[in-house]
Coordinates of C-alpha atoms and ligand atoms in Angstrom, one line a residue:
Chain E
X21 CA 0.1 0.0 -0.1
X22 CA 2.7 2.4 0.9
X23 CA 3.8 2.0 -2.8
X24 CA 0.6 3.5 -3.9
X25 CA 1.5 6.8 -2.4
X26 CA 5.3 7.3 -3.1
X27 CA 6.2 9.2 -6.0
X28 CA 6.5 6.8 -9.0
X29 CA 8.6 8.0 -11.7
X30 CA 10.7 10.7 -10.2
X31 CA 14.3 10.2 -11.5
X32 CA 16.3 8.7 -8.7
X33 CA 19.5 8.4 -10.6
X34 CA 20.1 12.0 -11.3
X35 CA 23.7 12.9 -11.9
X36 CA 25.6 14.9 -9.4
X37 CA 22.9 14.7 -6.7
X38 CA 24.2 16.8 -3.9
X39 CA 24.4 15.2 -0.4
X40 CA 21.7 17.6 0.8
X41 CA 19.6 16.6 -2.2
X42 CA 20.0 13.0 -1.3
X43 CA 19.1 13.3 2.4
X44 CA 16.0 15.4 1.3
X45 CA 15.0 12.5 -1.1
X46 CA 15.3 10.0 1.7
X47 CA 13.2 12.1 4.2
X48 CA 10.7 12.7 1.5
X49 CA 10.2 8.9 0.9
X50 CA 9.9 8.0 4.6
X51 CA 7.4 11.0 5.2
X52 CA 5.3 9.7 2.2
X53 CA 5.2 6.2 3.8
X54 CA 4.0 7.3 7.0
X55 CA 1.4 9.7 5.6
X56 CA 0.2 6.8 3.4
X57 CA -0.4 4.7 6.6
X58 CA -2.3 7.5 8.1
X59 CA -4.5 7.9 5.2
X60 CA -5.0 4.3 4.9
X61 CA -6.1 4.0 8.6
X62 CA -8.4 6.9 8.2
X63 CA -10.3 5.6 5.2
X64 CA -9.8 1.9 4.6
X65 CA -10.1 0.7 1.3
X66 CA -11.8 3.9 -0.2
X67 CA -8.5 5.1 -1.4
X68 CA -8.6 2.4 -4.2
X69 CA -12.0 3.4 -5.3
X70 CA -12.2 4.8 -8.8
X71 CA -15.2 6.0 -10.6
X72 CA -15.9 6.0 -14.2
X73 CA -18.2 9.0 -14.1
X74 CA -17.6 12.2 -16.1
X75 CA -15.0 14.3 -14.4
X76 CA -13.7 11.5 -12.1
X77 CA -10.0 12.0 -11.3
X78 CA -7.0 9.6 -11.5
X79 CA -4.7 9.6 -8.7
X80 CA -1.5 9.3 -10.7
X81 CA -1.1 12.8 -12.1
X82 CA 1.5 15.0 -13.7
X83 CA 2.4 18.2 -11.9
X84 CA 4.7 20.8 -13.4
X85 CA 7.0 22.3 -10.7
X86 CA 9.9 24.6 -11.4
X87 CA 9.9 23.6 -15.1
X88 CA 9.9 19.8 -14.5
X89 CA 7.0 17.6 -15.2
X90 CA 6.7 15.1 -12.3
X91 CA 4.4 12.0 -12.1
X92 CA 3.1 11.7 -8.7
X93 CA 0.4 9.8 -6.7
X94 CA -1.9 12.5 -5.3
X95 CA -5.0 11.6 -3.2
X96 CA -7.9 13.7 -4.2
X97 CA -8.0 15.9 -1.2
X98 CA -4.3 16.5 -0.7
X99 CA -3.1 20.1 -0.6
X100 CA -0.5 21.4 -2.8
X101 CA 1.6 22.3 0.2
X102 CA 1.5 18.7 1.3
X103 CA 2.4 17.3 -2.0
X104 CA 5.3 19.8 -2.4
X105 CA 6.7 19.0 1.0
X106 CA 6.0 15.5 1.7
X107 CA 5.9 13.7 -1.7
X108 CA 8.4 15.9 -3.8
X109 CA 10.6 16.8 -0.9
X110 CA 10.3 20.5 -1.8
X111 CA 10.4 21.7 1.9
X112 CA 11.3 25.3 1.0
X113 CA 7.6 26.0 1.0
X114 CA 6.5 26.3 4.7
X115 CA 3.2 25.6 6.3
X116 CA 2.3 28.1 9.0
X117 CA -1.4 28.1 9.7
X118 CA -2.7 25.7 7.1
X119 CA -5.7 27.8 7.0
X120 CA -5.1 30.7 4.3
X121 CA -4.2 33.0 7.2
X122 CA -0.5 33.5 7.0
X123 CA 1.0 33.4 3.6
X124 CA 4.0 31.2 4.7
X125 CA 3.0 28.6 2.0
X126 CA 2.7 31.0 -1.0
X127 CA 3.9 29.6 -4.3
X128 CA 3.2 30.8 -7.9
X129 CA 0.6 29.0 -10.1
X130 CA 1.0 30.3 -13.7
X131 CA 2.7 33.3 -12.2
X132 CA -0.1 34.1 -9.7
X133 CA 0.3 33.9 -6.0
X134 CA -1.6 31.1 -4.3
X135 CA -1.6 29.8 -0.8
X136 CA -0.4 26.2 -1.3
X137 CA -2.1 25.1 1.9
X138 CA -5.5 26.0 0.5
X139 CA -5.0 24.7 -3.1
X140 CA -5.7 21.2 -3.9
X141 CA -3.0 19.6 -5.9
X142 CA -5.5 18.2 -8.4
X143 CA -6.5 21.8 -9.3
X144 CA -2.9 22.6 -10.6
X145 CA -2.8 19.8 -13.2
X146 CA -1.5 21.2 -16.4
X147 CA -0.4 24.5 -14.8
X148 CA 3.0 25.8 -13.9
X149 CA 3.9 25.8 -10.2
X150 CA 7.0 27.7 -9.0
X151 CA 8.3 27.3 -5.5
X152 CA 11.3 29.0 -3.8
X153 CA 13.6 26.1 -5.1
X154 CA 12.7 27.2 -8.6
X155 CA 14.0 30.7 -8.4
X156 CA 17.8 30.3 -8.6
X157 CA 19.2 30.5 -12.2
X158 CA 20.9 27.4 -13.8
X159 CA 24.3 29.1 -13.1
X160 CA 23.4 29.7 -9.4
X161 CA 22.4 33.4 -9.9
X162 CA 19.9 34.4 -7.2
X163 CA 16.5 36.0 -8.1
X164 CA 16.8 39.7 -7.4
X165 CA 14.6 39.3 -4.3
X166 CA 16.8 36.5 -2.9
X167 CA 19.8 38.7 -3.5
X168 CA 18.1 41.7 -1.9
X169 CA 17.1 39.7 1.2
X170 CA 20.7 38.6 1.7
X171 CA 22.0 42.2 1.2
X172 CA 19.3 43.8 3.5
X173 CA 19.1 40.9 6.1
X174 CA 15.5 40.9 5.4
X175 CA 14.3 38.3 7.8
X176 CA 14.9 37.3 11.4
X177 CA 13.8 33.5 11.8
X178 CA 12.7 33.4 8.2
X179 CA 10.0 31.1 8.6
X180 CA 7.7 33.4 6.5
X181 CA 10.5 34.1 4.1
X182 CA 9.7 31.8 1.2
X183 CA 6.1 33.0 1.1
X184 CA 7.2 36.7 1.0
X185 CA 9.8 36.1 -1.6
X186 CA 7.5 34.2 -3.8
X187 CA 4.8 36.9 -3.6
X188 CA 7.3 39.5 -4.3
X189 CA 8.3 37.8 -7.5
X190 CA 4.9 38.0 -8.6
X191 CA 4.8 41.6 -7.7
X192 CA 7.9 42.5 -9.6
X193 CA 6.7 40.6 -12.6
X194 CA 3.8 43.2 -12.7
X195 CA 5.5 46.3 -11.5
X196 CA 9.2 46.9 -11.3
X197 CA 8.9 50.2 -9.5
X198 CA 6.5 49.7 -6.7
X199 CA 6.4 52.1 -3.9
X200 CA 6.6 50.9 -0.3
X201 CA 3.0 51.3 -0.2
X202 CA 2.3 49.3 -3.2
X203 CA 4.5 46.7 -1.9
X204 CA 2.8 46.6 1.6
X205 CA -0.5 46.4 0.0
X206 CA 0.5 43.4 -2.4
X207 CA 2.3 41.7 0.5
X208 CA -0.7 42.1 2.8
X209 CA -1.5 38.4 2.5
X210 CA 1.6 37.5 4.2
X211 CA 2.5 37.7 7.9
X212 CA 5.7 37.9 9.7
X213 CA 5.7 36.7 13.3
X214 CA 9.1 38.4 13.9
X215 CA 7.5 41.7 12.6
X216 CA 10.4 42.3 10.2
X217 CA 8.0 44.3 7.8
X218 CA 10.3 47.3 7.5
X219 CA 13.3 45.3 6.5
X220 CA 11.1 43.2 4.3
X221 CA 9.9 46.3 2.4
X222 CA 13.4 47.6 2.1
X223 CA 14.3 44.3 0.5
X224 CA 11.5 44.7 -2.0
X225 CA 12.7 48.0 -2.9
X226 CA 16.2 46.8 -3.5
X227 CA 15.0 43.8 -5.4
X228 CA 13.1 46.2 -7.6
X229 CA 16.3 48.4 -8.1
X230 CA 18.3 45.2 -9.0
X231 CA 15.5 44.0 -11.4
X232 CA 15.6 47.5 -13.1
X233 CA 19.3 47.3 -13.2
X234 CA 19.7 50.4 -11.2
Chain C
X27 CA -8.8 28.0 15.9
X28 CA -9.7 24.6 15.8
X29 CA -7.1 22.0 16.4
X30 CA -5.1 21.5 13.1
X31 CA -5.9 18.2 11.5
X32 CA -4.0 18.8 8.2
X33 CA -4.8 15.7 6.5
X34 CA -8.2 16.0 4.8
X35 CA -10.3 12.6 4.8
X36 CA -10.3 11.2 1.5
X37 CA -13.5 12.3 -0.3
X38 CA -14.3 11.4 -3.9
X39 CA -13.4 14.3 -6.2
X40 CA -14.8 15.0 -9.6
X41 CA -13.5 17.7 -12.1
X42 CA -16.2 18.0 -14.6
X43 CA -15.4 20.0 -17.7
X44 CA -19.0 21.4 -18.3
X45 CA -21.7 22.7 -16.3
X46 CA -24.0 19.9 -17.6
X47 CA -21.7 17.3 -16.2
X48 CA -21.4 19.1 -13.0
X49 CA -25.1 19.4 -12.8
X50 CA -25.6 15.7 -13.5
X51 CA -23.0 14.8 -10.7
X52 CA -24.9 17.1 -8.3
X53 CA -28.2 15.5 -9.1
X54 CA -26.8 12.1 -8.7
X55 CA -25.2 12.7 -5.3
X56 CA -27.7 15.2 -3.8
X57 CA -26.9 16.0 -0.3
X58 CA -23.8 13.8 -0.3
X59 CA -22.1 16.2 -2.7
X60 CA -20.3 19.5 -2.1
X61 CA -19.7 22.2 -4.7
X62 CA -16.0 23.3 -4.7
X63 CA -15.2 26.7 -6.2
X64 CA -12.0 28.3 -5.1
X65 CA -12.1 26.2 -1.9
X66 CA -11.2 28.8 0.5
X67 CA -14.2 28.5 2.8
X68 CA -14.5 24.8 1.9
X69 CA -11.1 23.5 2.8
X70 CA -11.5 24.8 6.4
X71 CA -14.6 22.8 6.9
X72 CA -12.9 19.7 5.4
X73 CA -9.7 20.1 7.4
X74 CA -11.4 20.5 10.7
X75 CA -13.7 17.6 9.7
X76 CA -16.7 19.4 10.6
X77 CA -18.4 19.0 7.2
X78 CA -18.0 15.6 5.7
X79 CA -19.6 15.3 2.2
X80 CA -18.9 12.1 0.3
X81 CA -18.4 13.7 -3.1
X82 CA -16.7 17.0 -4.0
X83 CA -17.4 18.6 -7.4
X84 CA -14.7 21.0 -8.4
X85 CA -16.1 23.7 -10.7
X86 CA -12.5 24.9 -11.7
X87 CA -12.4 23.2 -15.1
X88 CA -15.7 24.9 -16.4
X89 CA -14.5 27.8 -18.1
X90 CA -17.8 29.1 -19.2
X91 CA -18.5 29.8 -15.5
X92 CA -15.7 32.3 -15.3
X93 CA -17.0 34.7 -17.9
X94 CA -18.0 38.3 -17.2
X95 CA -20.0 39.7 -20.0
X96 CA -22.0 42.8 -20.8
X97 CA -25.6 42.0 -21.7
X98 CA -28.6 44.0 -23.1
X99 CA -29.5 44.9 -19.7
X100 CA -26.4 45.2 -17.6
X101 CA -23.5 42.8 -16.7
X102 CA -23.5 39.1 -16.0
X103 CA -20.8 37.7 -13.9
X104 CA -20.1 33.9 -14.0
X105 CA -20.2 32.3 -10.5
X106 CA -16.6 31.2 -10.9
X107 CA -15.2 34.7 -11.8
X108 CA -12.4 35.2 -9.2
X109 CA -12.6 38.3 -6.8
X110 CA -9.6 39.6 -8.6
X111 CA -11.4 39.4 -12.0
X112 CA -14.2 41.4 -10.4
X113 CA -11.8 44.0 -9.0
X114 CA -10.0 44.4 -12.4
X115 CA -12.9 44.1 -14.9
X116 CA -13.2 47.3 -16.9
X117 CA -16.9 47.2 -17.3
X118 CA -17.6 46.4 -13.6
X119 CA -15.3 49.3 -12.7
X120 CA -17.0 51.7 -15.2
X121 CA -20.5 50.9 -14.3
X122 CA -20.5 49.4 -10.7
X123 CA -17.3 50.5 -9.2
X124 CA -18.7 50.0 -5.7
X125 CA -18.8 46.2 -6.4
X126 CA -15.1 46.2 -7.5
X127 CA -14.2 48.1 -4.5
X128 CA -16.1 45.6 -2.1
X129 CA -14.4 42.7 -3.8
X130 CA -11.1 44.4 -3.4
X131 CA -11.9 44.9 0.3
X132 CA -12.4 41.2 0.9
X133 CA -9.8 38.9 2.5
X134 CA -6.1 39.0 1.2
X135 CA -4.5 39.2 -2.3
X136 CA -3.8 35.6 -2.4
X137 CA -7.4 34.8 -1.5
X138 CA -8.9 37.2 -4.1
X139 CA -6.6 35.4 -6.7
X140 CA -8.5 32.2 -6.1
X141 CA -11.7 32.8 -4.3
X142 CA -14.7 33.2 -6.5
X143 CA -17.7 35.7 -6.4
X144 CA -20.0 32.6 -6.2
X145 CA -18.1 31.4 -3.2
X146 CA -18.0 34.8 -1.7
X147 CA -21.8 34.9 -1.6
X148 CA -22.0 31.3 -0.9
X149 CA -19.7 31.1 2.1
X150 CA -20.8 30.1 5.5
X151 CA -20.8 32.1 8.6
X152 CA -17.6 32.6 10.7
X153 CA -19.3 32.0 14.2
X154 CA -16.3 30.1 15.8
X155 CA -18.6 27.9 18.0
X156 CA -20.2 26.7 14.8
X157 CA -17.0 26.5 12.8
X158 CA -15.3 24.6 15.5
X159 CA -17.8 21.9 15.3
X160 CA -20.0 22.7 18.2
X161 CA -23.5 21.1 17.8
X162 CA -25.4 24.3 17.7
X163 CA -28.8 25.0 16.0
X164 CA -26.9 25.6 12.7
X165 CA -25.3 22.3 13.0
X166 CA -28.4 20.4 13.6
X167 CA -28.4 20.8 17.5
X168 CA -30.8 22.7 19.8
X169 CA -28.7 25.5 21.3
X170 CA -26.9 28.6 20.4
X171 CA -23.5 28.8 22.1
X172 CA -22.9 32.4 20.9
X173 CA -26.0 34.1 22.5
X174 CA -25.7 33.5 26.3
X175 CA -24.5 36.4 28.4
X176 CA -21.1 34.8 28.9
X177 CA -20.5 33.9 25.2
X178 CA -17.9 35.5 23.0
X179 CA -20.2 37.2 20.6
X180 CA -18.3 40.5 19.6
X181 CA -18.8 39.6 16.0
X182 CA -22.4 38.4 16.1
X183 CA -25.9 39.8 15.3
X184 CA -27.5 43.0 16.5
X185 CA -30.4 42.4 14.2
X186 CA -32.7 39.8 12.8
X187 CA -31.5 36.8 14.9
X188 CA -33.8 33.9 15.3
X189 CA -32.1 31.3 17.8
X190 CA -28.9 31.5 15.9
X191 CA -27.0 34.8 16.1
X192 CA -24.3 34.2 13.5
X193 CA -24.0 36.9 10.8
X194 CA -23.3 36.7 7.1
X195 CA -19.7 37.8 6.5
X196 CA -19.6 38.6 2.7
X197 CA -18.4 41.9 1.5
X198 CA -19.9 41.6 -2.0
X199 CA -23.3 40.4 -0.7
X200 CA -24.5 43.9 0.4
X201 CA -23.5 45.6 -2.8
X202 CA -25.3 43.0 -4.8
X203 CA -28.4 43.4 -2.9
X204 CA -28.1 47.2 -3.2
X205 CA -27.7 46.9 -7.0
X206 CA -30.8 44.6 -7.3
X207 CA -28.8 41.7 -8.6
X208 CA -30.3 38.5 -9.6
X209 CA -28.9 35.0 -9.0
X210 CA -29.2 32.4 -11.9
X211 CA -29.5 29.0 -10.4
X212 CA -29.8 25.7 -12.1
X213 CA -30.8 22.3 -11.0
X214 CA -30.7 19.4 -13.5
X215 CA -32.1 21.0 -16.7
X216 CA -34.4 23.6 -14.8
X217 CA -33.4 27.1 -14.2
X218 CA -34.5 29.7 -11.8
X219 CA -33.6 33.3 -11.4
X220 CA -33.9 34.9 -7.8
X221 CA -33.4 38.5 -6.5
X222 CA -30.4 38.8 -4.3
X223 CA -32.6 39.6 -1.3
X224 CA -34.3 36.3 -1.5
X225 CA -31.0 34.5 -2.2
X226 CA -29.7 35.0 1.3
X227 CA -31.9 33.2 3.9
X228 CA -32.1 33.6 7.7
X229 CA -32.5 31.2 10.4
X230 CA -36.3 31.7 10.5
X231 CA -36.4 30.2 6.9
X232 CA -33.6 27.6 7.3
X233 CA -31.3 27.6 10.2
X234 CA -28.7 25.3 8.6
X235 CA -28.2 27.3 5.3
X236 CA -27.1 30.9 4.6
X237 CA -28.5 30.9 1.1
X238 CA -31.3 29.5 -1.1
X239 CA -29.0 27.0 -2.7
X240 CA -30.0 23.5 -2.0
X241 CA -28.4 20.2 -2.7
X242 CA -28.3 19.8 -6.5
X243 CA -28.3 23.5 -7.1
X244 CA -25.5 25.2 -9.1
X245 CA -25.2 29.0 -9.1
X246 CA -24.4 29.8 -12.6
X247 CA -24.1 33.5 -12.6
X248 CA -25.0 36.8 -11.1
X249 CA -26.8 39.4 -13.2
X250 CA -26.6 43.1 -12.4
X251 CA -29.2 45.1 -14.2
X252 CA -28.2 48.4 -15.5
X253 CA -30.8 50.2 -13.4
X254 CA -28.0 51.5 -11.0
X255 CA -25.1 51.6 -13.4
X256 CA -23.2 54.9 -12.9
X257 CA -25.3 55.9 -9.8
X258 CA -23.9 57.0 -6.7
X259 CA -23.2 53.8 -4.7
X260 CA -21.3 54.0 -1.6
X261 CA -19.6 50.9 0.0
X262 CA -17.6 51.0 3.2
X263 CA -16.3 48.2 5.4
X264 CA -15.0 48.5 9.0
X265 CA -12.7 45.7 10.1
X266 CA -10.0 45.1 12.8
X267 CA -7.1 45.2 10.4
X268 CA -6.7 46.2 6.8
X269 CA -6.0 42.8 5.3
X270 CA -7.6 39.5 5.8
X271 CA -10.3 40.6 8.2
X272 CA -14.0 40.1 7.7
X273 CA -16.3 43.0 8.1
X274 CA -17.5 43.9 11.5
X275 CA -20.1 46.0 9.7
X276 CA -20.3 47.0 6.2
X277 CA -22.8 49.2 4.2
X278 CA -23.8 49.6 0.7
X279 CA -26.0 52.5 -0.3
X280 CA -27.2 53.1 -3.8
X281 CA -28.7 56.6 -4.5
X282 CA -30.4 58.2 -7.5
X283 CA -30.6 61.9 -7.1
X284 CA -32.3 64.6 -9.2
X285 CA -31.8 68.2 -8.3
X286 CA -30.1 67.5 -5.0
X287 CA -32.9 65.3 -3.7
X288 CA -33.2 61.5 -3.3
X289 CA -35.2 60.0 -6.1
X290 CA -34.5 56.4 -5.3
X291 CA -32.3 54.8 -2.8
X292 CA -31.3 51.3 -1.4
X293 CA -29.5 50.9 1.9
X294 CA -28.0 47.5 2.8
X295 CA -25.8 46.5 5.7
X296 CA -24.1 43.3 6.4
X297 CA -22.1 41.7 9.2
X298 CA -25.0 42.7 11.6
X299 CA -27.5 39.9 11.0
X300 CA -27.8 36.4 9.5
X301 CA -28.2 37.9 6.1
X302 CA -27.4 41.2 4.4
X303 CA -30.3 43.5 5.5
X304 CA -32.0 46.0 3.4
X305 CA -32.9 48.9 5.7
X306 CA -36.4 49.8 4.1
X307 CA -37.3 52.1 7.0
X308 CA -34.3 54.2 6.3
X309 CA -35.1 54.2 2.7
X310 CA -38.7 55.3 3.1
X311 CA -37.6 57.9 5.6
X312 CA -35.2 59.6 3.3
X313 CA -36.7 59.1 -0.1
X314 CA -37.6 62.5 -1.7
X315 CA -35.5 64.4 1.0
X316 CA -32.6 66.5 0.2
X317 CA -29.2 64.9 0.0
X318 CA -27.4 66.5 3.0
X319 CA -26.1 66.2 6.4
X320 CA -29.4 66.4 8.1
X321 CA -30.9 63.6 6.0
X322 CA -27.8 61.5 6.6
X323 CA -28.1 62.1 10.3
X324 CA -31.8 61.0 10.3
X325 CA -30.9 58.0 8.1
X326 CA -28.4 56.8 10.7
X327 CA -30.8 57.3 13.6
X328 CA -33.6 55.3 11.8
X329 CA -31.1 52.5 11.0
X330 CA -30.7 51.4 14.6
X331 CA -34.4 51.2 15.4
X332 CA -35.1 47.8 16.9
X333 CA -31.6 46.6 17.3
X334 CA -30.9 44.0 19.9
X335 CA -27.2 43.8 20.7
X336 CA -25.6 40.9 22.6
X337 CA -23.2 41.1 25.6
X338 CA -20.1 42.1 23.6
X339 CA -21.2 43.8 20.4
X340 CA -23.1 46.9 21.5
X341 CA -20.4 49.0 19.7
X342 CA -21.8 47.7 16.5
X343 CA -24.9 49.7 17.0
X344 CA -23.1 53.0 16.8
X345 CA -20.9 51.7 14.0
X346 CA -23.9 50.8 11.8
X347 CA -25.5 54.1 12.6
X348 CA -22.4 56.1 11.6
X349 CA -21.7 54.0 8.5
X350 CA -25.3 54.5 7.3
X351 CA -25.0 58.1 7.8
X352 CA -21.7 58.5 6.1
X353 CA -23.0 56.4 3.1
X354 CA -25.5 59.0 2.6
X355 CA -23.4 62.1 3.5
X356 CA -20.1 61.3 1.9
X357 CA -18.9 60.7 -1.8
X358 CA -18.2 57.1 -2.6
X359 CA -14.6 56.1 -2.3
X360 CA -14.5 53.3 -4.7
X361 CA -10.7 52.9 -5.0
Ligands
LIG414 C1 -8.5 34.1 6.0 C2 -9.8 34.5 5.2 C3 -10.2 35.7 5.2 C4 -11.3 36.1 4.5 N1 -11.9 37.5 4.6 C5 -12.9 37.9 3.9 C6 -13.4 39.1 4.0 O1 -12.8 40.1 4.6 N2 -14.6 39.5 3.3 C7 -15.2 38.5 2.6 O2 -16.3 38.7 2.0 N3 -14.8 37.3 2.5 C8 -13.6 36.9 3.2 N4 -13.2 35.6 3.1 C9 -14.0 34.7 2.4 C10 -13.4 34.4 1.1 O3 -13.7 35.7 0.3 C11 -14.2 33.3 0.7 O4 -13.8 32.3 1.3 C12 -14.2 33.0 -0.8 O5 -14.6 34.1 -1.5 C13 -14.9 31.9 -1.0 O6 -14.9 31.6 -2.4 P1 -14.4 30.3 -2.9 O7 -14.5 30.3 -4.4 O8 -13.0 30.0 -2.3 O9 -15.5 29.5 -2.4 P2 -15.6 27.9 -1.8 O10 -15.0 27.7 -0.4 O11 -15.2 26.9 -2.9 O12 -17.3 27.9 -1.7 C14 -17.9 28.4 -0.6 C15 -19.3 28.0 -0.5 O13 -20.1 28.4 -1.6 C16 -20.6 27.1 -2.3 N5 -20.4 27.5 -3.7 C17 -19.4 28.1 -4.3 N6 -19.6 28.4 -5.7 C18 -20.8 27.9 -5.8 C19 -21.7 27.6 -7.1 N7 -21.2 28.0 -8.3 N8 -22.9 26.9 -7.0 C20 -23.3 26.5 -5.7 N9 -22.6 26.6 -4.6 C21 -21.4 27.3 -4.6 C22 -19.7 26.0 -1.9 O14 -20.4 24.9 -1.9 C23 -19.4 26.4 -0.4 O15 -20.3 26.0 0.4 C24 -12.1 35.2 3.9 C25 -11.7 33.8 3.8 C26 -10.5 33.5 4.5 C27 -10.1 32.0 4.5
LIG415 S1 0.1 28.0 5.7 FE1 -1.0 28.6 3.9 S2 -1.5 30.6 4.5 FE2 -0.7 30.0 6.4
LIG416 S1 11.2 36.5 10.0 FE1 10.4 35.3 11.6 S2 8.3 35.1 10.9 FE2 9.0 36.5 9.5

């Protein structure tokens, strides 16, 4: 049964897998196994049920994350944050409240900010998901907002950081010269428990400047 | 908040590609089925395991339900238009800017990117006793936990309660009632169109529902007649903080004036009763009067006749009075 839930066709023999990448993979696999037991206990055989009616969903789906298509087993009611973290091992996306109330889980779906904790993975089939892991360029160049956060020391504990960065990426795609007020309004769906808002907004301003090449 | 139980029990999910397929599924599964739009109200219920349907019908793949189009008599907004689409739509902004403004005042940017107008008016109440799964009247029990003097009821009713004192929390709803919108609802192959004021139902009609939608029903669209297009429509919302928060009280007032006097008016408040409330006593008190400070004052005073606040929400009475007054005295903000 645990086989049912672990990722099926994710390439395991990638070249040059870093140690960190390898450890993450192992953690992802064991987390997936335990959550599978949990689901199984909670629901008995219903997990296997498939209906032939119009619109019935398959559990083996393709999700495009950070430019790669990945085949994954996704129970119908699984949230995107769960799939990203516990099936794909992309733990950069954080879960704060799990209730659309904090923004820690913000990712982009077709370039638009979504709360991954409140998005069903099945609703992003055929769409492009971008997480914090997908921002760095091939050559290791950081996204302007990542660079700006380093330069401005934007965050304290940084639990909220991935969400803020992802939402800022969406902002800069629309507006490369946001005022502090524009940025505050755009980021008003993200909370920082360390209350670093001032530094975060300064980071956004710097990111905008880097983006504009200023 | 409820205890976080982050794994949602496995329900059967359908993602039909057409409204007809969705309607067939809803007819087949009746009260076992749950309509899923943006999911932002829905997922809370599922995560907390308070609502446990067997089948979920996701409308996200039905493109025709997302359309916003101008018609011979106004604008028709598909139920699946997202709040952000309502905020940005050029025709809505030109004709009914108060609706775009209200949609923009709801929730947070990420929620508006996904949450739909159909879900916004279909959303359930925020009463925390009920949402946490207490077996109150609304949940099929025979008690209201929010109304006793010792209860936490700062956000609850000051008007129109009947056993249950939970309020309707929608920001777009009062504007739609003020604009005399109509809801287009389908069930199987039959269609009915009902005025917004009848779409929202209070506990005296059905204590377990907030709207006229019954199992099997699909809200298709919202029609806004051109009657109030370009009129002076005022929306204002008061909340605890500028993002995320539901209205404590909001007001939508539509006025047609000729020569400085009020020719026609609709005044609607929400967040104070189980449904958005049209204040007809205020309307009849000020129709034909001059549009000035004194009339606005009078409107405020009339608005609070018959209120019945609870232990912790007496402040809402003044809030409503002043919002109603401002909605007549001040120019609409709409930005
Ligand atoms: C943290 C938070 C803050 C919020 N703040 C505000 C706020 O300030 N103001 C405000 O107005 N709202 C607020 N909301 C509510 C938010 O706007 C709604 O949750 C959202 O609009 C619901 O839309 P949805 O598409 O996600 O609906 P869903 O959750 O998918 O659906 C909501 C309900 O409507 C029913 N439904 C939806 N569409 C249809 C249809 N076409 N036919 C039949 N039934 C349907 C569903 O069955 C369900 O019962 C907030 C929500 C959250 C989570
Ligand atoms: S974890 Fe998604 S908004 Fe808080
Ligand atoms: S830096 Fe700690 S929560 Fe934002």
